[in-house]
Coordinates of C-alpha atoms (C1' of nucleotides) in Angstrom, one line a residue:
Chain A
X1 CA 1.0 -35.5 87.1
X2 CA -0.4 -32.1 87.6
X3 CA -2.2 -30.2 84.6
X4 CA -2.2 -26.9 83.9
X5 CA -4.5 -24.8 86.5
X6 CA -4.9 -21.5 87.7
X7 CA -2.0 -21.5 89.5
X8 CA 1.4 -20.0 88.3
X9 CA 4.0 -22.6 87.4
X10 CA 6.2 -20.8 89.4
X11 CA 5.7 -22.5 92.5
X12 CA 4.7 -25.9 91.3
X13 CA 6.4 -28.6 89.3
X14 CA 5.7 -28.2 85.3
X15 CA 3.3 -30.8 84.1
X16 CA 6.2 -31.5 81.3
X17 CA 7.9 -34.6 81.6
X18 CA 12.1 -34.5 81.2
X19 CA 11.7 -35.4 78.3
X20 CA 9.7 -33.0 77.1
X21 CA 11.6 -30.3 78.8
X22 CA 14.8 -31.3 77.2
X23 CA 13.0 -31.6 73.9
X24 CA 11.4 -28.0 74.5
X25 CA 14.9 -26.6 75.0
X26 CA 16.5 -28.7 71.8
X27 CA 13.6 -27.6 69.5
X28 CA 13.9 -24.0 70.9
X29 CA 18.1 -23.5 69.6
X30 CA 19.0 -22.6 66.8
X31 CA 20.9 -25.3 65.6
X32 CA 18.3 -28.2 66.9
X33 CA 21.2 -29.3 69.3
X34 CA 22.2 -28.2 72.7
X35 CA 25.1 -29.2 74.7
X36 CA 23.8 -30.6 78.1
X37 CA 24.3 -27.4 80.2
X38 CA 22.7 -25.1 77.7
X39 CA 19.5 -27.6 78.4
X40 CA 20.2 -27.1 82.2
X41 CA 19.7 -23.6 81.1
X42 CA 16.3 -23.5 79.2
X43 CA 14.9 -25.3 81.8
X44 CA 16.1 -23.3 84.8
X45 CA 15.2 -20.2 83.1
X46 CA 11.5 -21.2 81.9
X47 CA 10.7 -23.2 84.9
X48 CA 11.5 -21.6 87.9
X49 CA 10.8 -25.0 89.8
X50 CA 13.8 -26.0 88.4
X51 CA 15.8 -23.9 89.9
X52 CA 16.2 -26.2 92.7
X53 CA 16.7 -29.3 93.5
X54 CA 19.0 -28.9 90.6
X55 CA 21.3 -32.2 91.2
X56 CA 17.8 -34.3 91.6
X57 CA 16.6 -33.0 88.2
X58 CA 19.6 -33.0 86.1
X59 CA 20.2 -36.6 87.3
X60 CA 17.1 -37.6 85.9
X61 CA 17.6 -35.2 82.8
X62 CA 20.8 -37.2 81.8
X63 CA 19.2 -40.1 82.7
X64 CA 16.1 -39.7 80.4
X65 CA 18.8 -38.8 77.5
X66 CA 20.6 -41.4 77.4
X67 CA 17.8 -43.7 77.9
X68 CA 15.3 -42.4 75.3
X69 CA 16.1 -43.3 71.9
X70 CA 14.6 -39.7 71.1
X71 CA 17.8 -38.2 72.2
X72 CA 20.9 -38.3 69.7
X73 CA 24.0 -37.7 71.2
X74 CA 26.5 -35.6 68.7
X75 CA 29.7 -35.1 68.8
X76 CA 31.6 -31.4 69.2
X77 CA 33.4 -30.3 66.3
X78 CA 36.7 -29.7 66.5
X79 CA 36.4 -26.1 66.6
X80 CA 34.0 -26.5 68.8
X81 CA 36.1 -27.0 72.0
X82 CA 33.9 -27.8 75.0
X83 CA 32.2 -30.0 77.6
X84 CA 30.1 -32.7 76.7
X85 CA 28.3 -33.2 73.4
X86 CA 25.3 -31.8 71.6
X87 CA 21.7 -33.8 71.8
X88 CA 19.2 -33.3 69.1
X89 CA 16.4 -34.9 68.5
X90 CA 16.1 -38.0 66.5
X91 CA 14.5 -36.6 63.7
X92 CA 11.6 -39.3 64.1
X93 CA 10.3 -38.3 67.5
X94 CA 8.2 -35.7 65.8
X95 CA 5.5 -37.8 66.2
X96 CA 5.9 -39.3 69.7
X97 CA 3.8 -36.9 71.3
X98 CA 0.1 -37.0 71.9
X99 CA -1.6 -34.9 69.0
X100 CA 1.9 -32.8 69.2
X101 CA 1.3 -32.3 73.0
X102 CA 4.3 -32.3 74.7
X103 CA 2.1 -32.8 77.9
X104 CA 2.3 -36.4 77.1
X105 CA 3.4 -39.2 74.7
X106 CA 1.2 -41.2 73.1
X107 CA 3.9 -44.2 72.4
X108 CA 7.7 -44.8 73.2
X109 CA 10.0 -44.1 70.7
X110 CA 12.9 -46.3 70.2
X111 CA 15.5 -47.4 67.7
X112 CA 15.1 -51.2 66.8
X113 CA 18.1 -52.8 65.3
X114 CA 17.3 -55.3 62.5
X115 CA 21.0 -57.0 63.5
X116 CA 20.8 -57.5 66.9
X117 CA 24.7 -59.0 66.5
X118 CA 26.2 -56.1 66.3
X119 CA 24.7 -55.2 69.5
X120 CA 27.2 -57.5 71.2
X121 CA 30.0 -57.5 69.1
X122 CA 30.1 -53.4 69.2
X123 CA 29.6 -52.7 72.8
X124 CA 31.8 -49.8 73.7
X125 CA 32.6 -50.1 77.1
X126 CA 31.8 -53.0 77.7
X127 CA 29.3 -52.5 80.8
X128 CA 28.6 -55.8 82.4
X129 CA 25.5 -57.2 82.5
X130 CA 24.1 -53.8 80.7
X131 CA 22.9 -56.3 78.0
X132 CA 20.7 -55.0 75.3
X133 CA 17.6 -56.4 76.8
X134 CA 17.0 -53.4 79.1
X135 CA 18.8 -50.5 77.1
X136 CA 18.9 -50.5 73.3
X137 CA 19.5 -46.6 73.6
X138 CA 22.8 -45.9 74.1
X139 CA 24.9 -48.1 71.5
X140 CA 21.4 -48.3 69.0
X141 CA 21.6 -44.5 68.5
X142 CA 23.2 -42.1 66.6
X143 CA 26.5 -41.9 68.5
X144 CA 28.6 -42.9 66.0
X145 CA 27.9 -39.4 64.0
X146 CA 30.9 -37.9 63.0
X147 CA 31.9 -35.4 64.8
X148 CA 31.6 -32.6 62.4
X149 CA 30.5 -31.9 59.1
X150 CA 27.4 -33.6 57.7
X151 CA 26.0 -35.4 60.8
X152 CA 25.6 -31.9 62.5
X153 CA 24.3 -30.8 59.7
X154 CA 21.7 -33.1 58.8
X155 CA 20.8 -33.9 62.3
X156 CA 19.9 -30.2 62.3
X157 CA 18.0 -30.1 59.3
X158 CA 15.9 -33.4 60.2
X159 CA 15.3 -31.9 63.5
X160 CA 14.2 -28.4 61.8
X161 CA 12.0 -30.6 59.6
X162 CA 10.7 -32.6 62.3
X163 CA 10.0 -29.7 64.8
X164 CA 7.5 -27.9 61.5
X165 CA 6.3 -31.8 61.4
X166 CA 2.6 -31.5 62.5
X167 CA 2.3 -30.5 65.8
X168 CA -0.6 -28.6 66.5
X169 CA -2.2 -29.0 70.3
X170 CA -1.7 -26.1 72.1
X171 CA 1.1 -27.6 74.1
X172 CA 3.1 -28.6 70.9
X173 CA 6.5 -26.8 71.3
X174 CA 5.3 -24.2 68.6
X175 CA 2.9 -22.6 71.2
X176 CA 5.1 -23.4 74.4
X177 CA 8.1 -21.7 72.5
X178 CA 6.4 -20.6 69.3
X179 CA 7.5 -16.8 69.7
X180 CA 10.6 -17.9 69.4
X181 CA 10.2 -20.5 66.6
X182 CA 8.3 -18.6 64.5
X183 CA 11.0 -15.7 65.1
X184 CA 13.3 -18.0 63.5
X185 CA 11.6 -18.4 60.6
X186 CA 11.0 -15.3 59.6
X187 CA 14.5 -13.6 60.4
X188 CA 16.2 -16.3 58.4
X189 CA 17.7 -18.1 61.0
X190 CA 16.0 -21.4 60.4
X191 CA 19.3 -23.6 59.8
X192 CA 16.9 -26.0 57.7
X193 CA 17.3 -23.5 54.6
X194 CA 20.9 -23.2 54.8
X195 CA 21.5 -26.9 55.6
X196 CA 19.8 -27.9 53.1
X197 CA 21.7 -25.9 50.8
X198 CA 24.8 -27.3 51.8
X199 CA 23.2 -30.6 51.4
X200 CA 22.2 -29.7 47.9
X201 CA 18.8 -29.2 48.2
X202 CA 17.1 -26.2 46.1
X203 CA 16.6 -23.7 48.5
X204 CA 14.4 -20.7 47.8
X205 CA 16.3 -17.5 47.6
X206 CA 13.9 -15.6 50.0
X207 CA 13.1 -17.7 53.4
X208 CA 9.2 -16.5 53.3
X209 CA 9.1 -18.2 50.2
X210 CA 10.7 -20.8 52.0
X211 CA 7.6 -21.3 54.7
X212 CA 5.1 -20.8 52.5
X213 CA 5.9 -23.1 49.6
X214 CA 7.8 -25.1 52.3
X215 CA 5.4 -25.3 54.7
X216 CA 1.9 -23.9 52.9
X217 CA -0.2 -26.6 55.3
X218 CA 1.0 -24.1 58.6
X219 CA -0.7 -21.4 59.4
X220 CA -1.0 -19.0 62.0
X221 CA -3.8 -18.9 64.4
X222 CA -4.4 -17.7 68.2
X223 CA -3.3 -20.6 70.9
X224 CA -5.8 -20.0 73.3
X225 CA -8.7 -20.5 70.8
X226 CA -6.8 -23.7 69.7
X227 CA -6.5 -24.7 73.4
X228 CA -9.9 -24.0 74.0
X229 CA -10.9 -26.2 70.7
X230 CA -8.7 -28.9 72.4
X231 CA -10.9 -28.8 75.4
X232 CA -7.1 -28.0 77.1
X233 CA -7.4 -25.3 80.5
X234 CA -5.6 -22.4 79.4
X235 CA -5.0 -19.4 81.9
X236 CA -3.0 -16.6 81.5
X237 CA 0.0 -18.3 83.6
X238 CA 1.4 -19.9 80.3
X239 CA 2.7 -16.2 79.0
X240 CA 5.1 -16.7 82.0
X241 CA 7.1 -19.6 80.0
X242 CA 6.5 -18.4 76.3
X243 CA 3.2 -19.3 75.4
X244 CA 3.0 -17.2 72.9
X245 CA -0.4 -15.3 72.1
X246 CA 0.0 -16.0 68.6
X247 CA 1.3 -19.6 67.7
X248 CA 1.8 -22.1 64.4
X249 CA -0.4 -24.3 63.6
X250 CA -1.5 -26.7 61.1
X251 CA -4.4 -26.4 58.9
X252 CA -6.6 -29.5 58.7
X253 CA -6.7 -29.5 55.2
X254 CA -3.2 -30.1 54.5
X255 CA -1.3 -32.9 55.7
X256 CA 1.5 -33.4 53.9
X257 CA 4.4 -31.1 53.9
X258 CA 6.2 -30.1 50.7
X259 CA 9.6 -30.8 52.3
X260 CA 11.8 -33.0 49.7
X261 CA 13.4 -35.8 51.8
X262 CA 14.7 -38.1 49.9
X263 CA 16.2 -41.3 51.2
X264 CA 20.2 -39.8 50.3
X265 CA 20.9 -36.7 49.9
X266 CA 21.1 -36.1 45.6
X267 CA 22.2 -33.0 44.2
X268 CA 18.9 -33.7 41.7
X269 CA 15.7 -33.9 43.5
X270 CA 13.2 -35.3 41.9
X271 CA 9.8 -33.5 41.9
X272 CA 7.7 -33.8 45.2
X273 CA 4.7 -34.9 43.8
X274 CA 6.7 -38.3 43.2
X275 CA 8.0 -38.1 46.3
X276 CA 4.7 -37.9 47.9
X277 CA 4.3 -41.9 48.3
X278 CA 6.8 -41.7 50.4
X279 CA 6.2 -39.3 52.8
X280 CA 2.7 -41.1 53.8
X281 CA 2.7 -42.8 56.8
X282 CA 3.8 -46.3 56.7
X283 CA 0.9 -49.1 57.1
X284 CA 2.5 -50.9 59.6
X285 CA 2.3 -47.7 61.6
X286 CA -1.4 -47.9 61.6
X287 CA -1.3 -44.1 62.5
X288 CA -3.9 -42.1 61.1
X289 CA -3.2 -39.2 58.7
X290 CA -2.2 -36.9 61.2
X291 CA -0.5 -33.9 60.1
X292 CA 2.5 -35.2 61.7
X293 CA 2.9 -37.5 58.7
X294 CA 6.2 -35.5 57.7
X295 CA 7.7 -37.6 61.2
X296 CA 7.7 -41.1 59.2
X297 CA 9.0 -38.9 56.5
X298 CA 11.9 -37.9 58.2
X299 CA 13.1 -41.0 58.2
X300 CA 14.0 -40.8 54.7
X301 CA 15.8 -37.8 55.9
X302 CA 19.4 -37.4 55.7
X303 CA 19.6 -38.4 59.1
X304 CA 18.2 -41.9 57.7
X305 CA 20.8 -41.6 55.0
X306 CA 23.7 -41.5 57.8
X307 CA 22.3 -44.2 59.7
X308 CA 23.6 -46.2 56.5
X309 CA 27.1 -45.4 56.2
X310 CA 28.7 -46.4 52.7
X311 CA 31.7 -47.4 54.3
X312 CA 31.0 -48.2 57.6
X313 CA 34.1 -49.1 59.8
X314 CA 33.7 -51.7 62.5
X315 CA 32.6 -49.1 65.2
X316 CA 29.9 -47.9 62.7
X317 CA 28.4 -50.5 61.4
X318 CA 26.5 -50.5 64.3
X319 CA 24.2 -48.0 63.0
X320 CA 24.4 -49.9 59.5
X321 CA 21.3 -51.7 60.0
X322 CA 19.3 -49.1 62.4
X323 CA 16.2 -48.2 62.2
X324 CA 13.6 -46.2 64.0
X325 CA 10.1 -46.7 65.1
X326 CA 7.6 -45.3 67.3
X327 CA 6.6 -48.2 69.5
X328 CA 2.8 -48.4 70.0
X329 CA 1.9 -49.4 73.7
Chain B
dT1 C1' 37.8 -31.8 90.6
dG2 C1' 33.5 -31.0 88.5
dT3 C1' 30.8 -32.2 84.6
dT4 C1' 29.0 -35.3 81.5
dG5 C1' 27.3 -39.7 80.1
dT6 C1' 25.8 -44.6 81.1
dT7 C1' 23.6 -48.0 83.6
dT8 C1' 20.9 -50.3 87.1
dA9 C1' 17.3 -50.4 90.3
dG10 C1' 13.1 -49.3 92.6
dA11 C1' 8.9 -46.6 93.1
dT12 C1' 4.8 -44.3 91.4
dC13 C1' 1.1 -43.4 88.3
dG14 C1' -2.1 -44.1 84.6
dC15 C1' -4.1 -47.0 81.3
dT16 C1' -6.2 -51.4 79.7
Chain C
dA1 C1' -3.3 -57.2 87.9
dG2 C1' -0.2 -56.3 84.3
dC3 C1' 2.2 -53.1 81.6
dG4 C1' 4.4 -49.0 80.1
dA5 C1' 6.0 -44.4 81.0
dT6 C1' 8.1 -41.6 84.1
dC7 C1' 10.7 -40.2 88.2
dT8 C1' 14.3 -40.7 91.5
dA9 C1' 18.5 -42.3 93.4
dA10 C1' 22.9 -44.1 93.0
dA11 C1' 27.2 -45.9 91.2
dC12 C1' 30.6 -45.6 88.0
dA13 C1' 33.6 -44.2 84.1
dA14 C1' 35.4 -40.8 80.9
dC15 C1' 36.7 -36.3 80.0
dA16 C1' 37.9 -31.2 80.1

DNA sequence: TGTTGTTTAGATCGCT
DNA sequence: AGCGATCTAAACAACA
């Protein structure tokens, strides 16, 4: 896989993996979802490589979405009339890149069932021989969403939560789109704020209050100084696919985010300091305390909640037992 | 009919 | 060498 050089990207293949493409151009929108041709899109336009060979790519890109567990498939609204669905990011593949690099990952990230049965009672189409030994993806994940209304919503707000998680290597998707991303929160666009409010969450009348008291560990600092601290190449070629010159980052002093995410969505929060114990990285993770801890936190997030339906009907019980983890290889 | 989504299979590359 | 991650190709079904 090529790294970074001298050279422009605009001749050469991206050293960016699919999947980190596709989760460039999900983290980059607005909503934390894209339909599949709007990904097609942010690729093509960033990556001028991309602009051919488009049937070869996009194969693969559909192919690495469905496969990856990191990809949550959800549903169109029904006002929402269109083509395909919307992917998002499972809200726990925060932490499935190297030290926030989307240049690689450091472990796979999949969805382990704890009830394997429903695996092969709840098979949807049935697919021969596509037995859950090769693919827990596709019937493990987050499919079963409805298709408007909170799962949107949350899916949004976990993926807003998970893409201020702790990334901070200068290829994190804060410094490859991080003009953009920090342009959303500070023109209050950030859908975490309003999605949270129509979850129930306390919300902070003025957004800057909102990324300061939400997020007081991120500051700003200059890219190329963190790329150089990384030991990382960095030319000038980057500013041609939105490096920008100023990008978020995470101070090393703070690790934990403030961001309440409780395990269901109550109208009373309780105070973060309790909810602190929860948002530490698991010990079975064995992850150090990177300042992506808030990843293992957002699996308490509403996200989690929905992956525990109160009523779960036959079709969505499959998700009743779901959990995620990031596989360590 | 074209797009989207799923699945299978094989090849390559890097790491241990 | 073995393993995992990634890439590529292909077939097929469902859907707008």
């Amino acid at each position: 896989m090529p790294r970074p050089g001298k050279s422009s990207y605009s001749d050469q293949k991206p050293p960016y993996s699919y999947i980190s493409l596709t989760a460039m151009a999900i983290q980059h929108s607005a909503e934390k979802m894209l339909p599949l041709s709007d990904i097609y899109k942010f690729i093509m336009e960033r990556f001028p490589y991309y602009r051919e060979h488009t049937q070869r790519w996009q194969n693969s890109l559909r192919h690495n979405l469905s496969f990856n567990d990191c990809f949550i498939k959800i549903p169109r609204r029904p006002d929402q009339p269109g083509k395909g669905s919307f992917w998002a990011l499972h809200p726990d593949c925060g932490d499935m890149f190297e030290n926030g690099s989307f240049l690689r990952r450091r472990k796979r990230f999949k969805v382990l069932r704890a009830d394997h049965a429903h695996l092969h009672a709840g098979s949807t189409k049935g697919a021969p021989g596509a037995g859950p030994g090769g693919h827990l993806g596709s019937v493990g994940r987050l499919s079963q969403f409805p298709p408007y209304g909170l799962g949107s919503a949350a899916v949004a707000a976990a993926a807003a939560a998970a893409s201020t998680s702790g990334f901070k290597h200068p290829f994190a998707i804060e410094n490859i789109i991080g003009r953009d991303y920090k342009g959303v929160l500070q023109s209050g666009g950030l859908p975490l704020a309003s999605v949270m409010h129509h979850l129930g969450y306390p919300v902070p009348g003025q957004l800057g209050n909102v990324v300061s008291s939400v997020w007081p560990h991120v500051g700003v600092m200059d890219s190329v100084a963190a790329a150089a601290a990384a030991g990382v190449p960095v030319g000038p070629e980057y500013g041609a696919f939105g490096v920008p010159v100023k990008a978020l980052c995470h101070s090393a002093s703070q690790s934990l985010p403030a961001v309440p995410v409780p395990i269901k969505p109550t109208p009373a929060l309780p105070p973060v300091s309790s909810l602190q114990p929860a948002l530490t990285v698991p010990a079975a993770s064995q992850q150090p305390p990177a300042p992506s801890t808030v990843c293992s936190a957002a699996a308490a997030s509403p996200v989690a909640s929905l992956l525990e339906p109160t009523a779960p009907t036959a079709a969505e019980s499959k998700g009743s037992s779901l959990h995620s983890v990031l596989v360590h290889s």
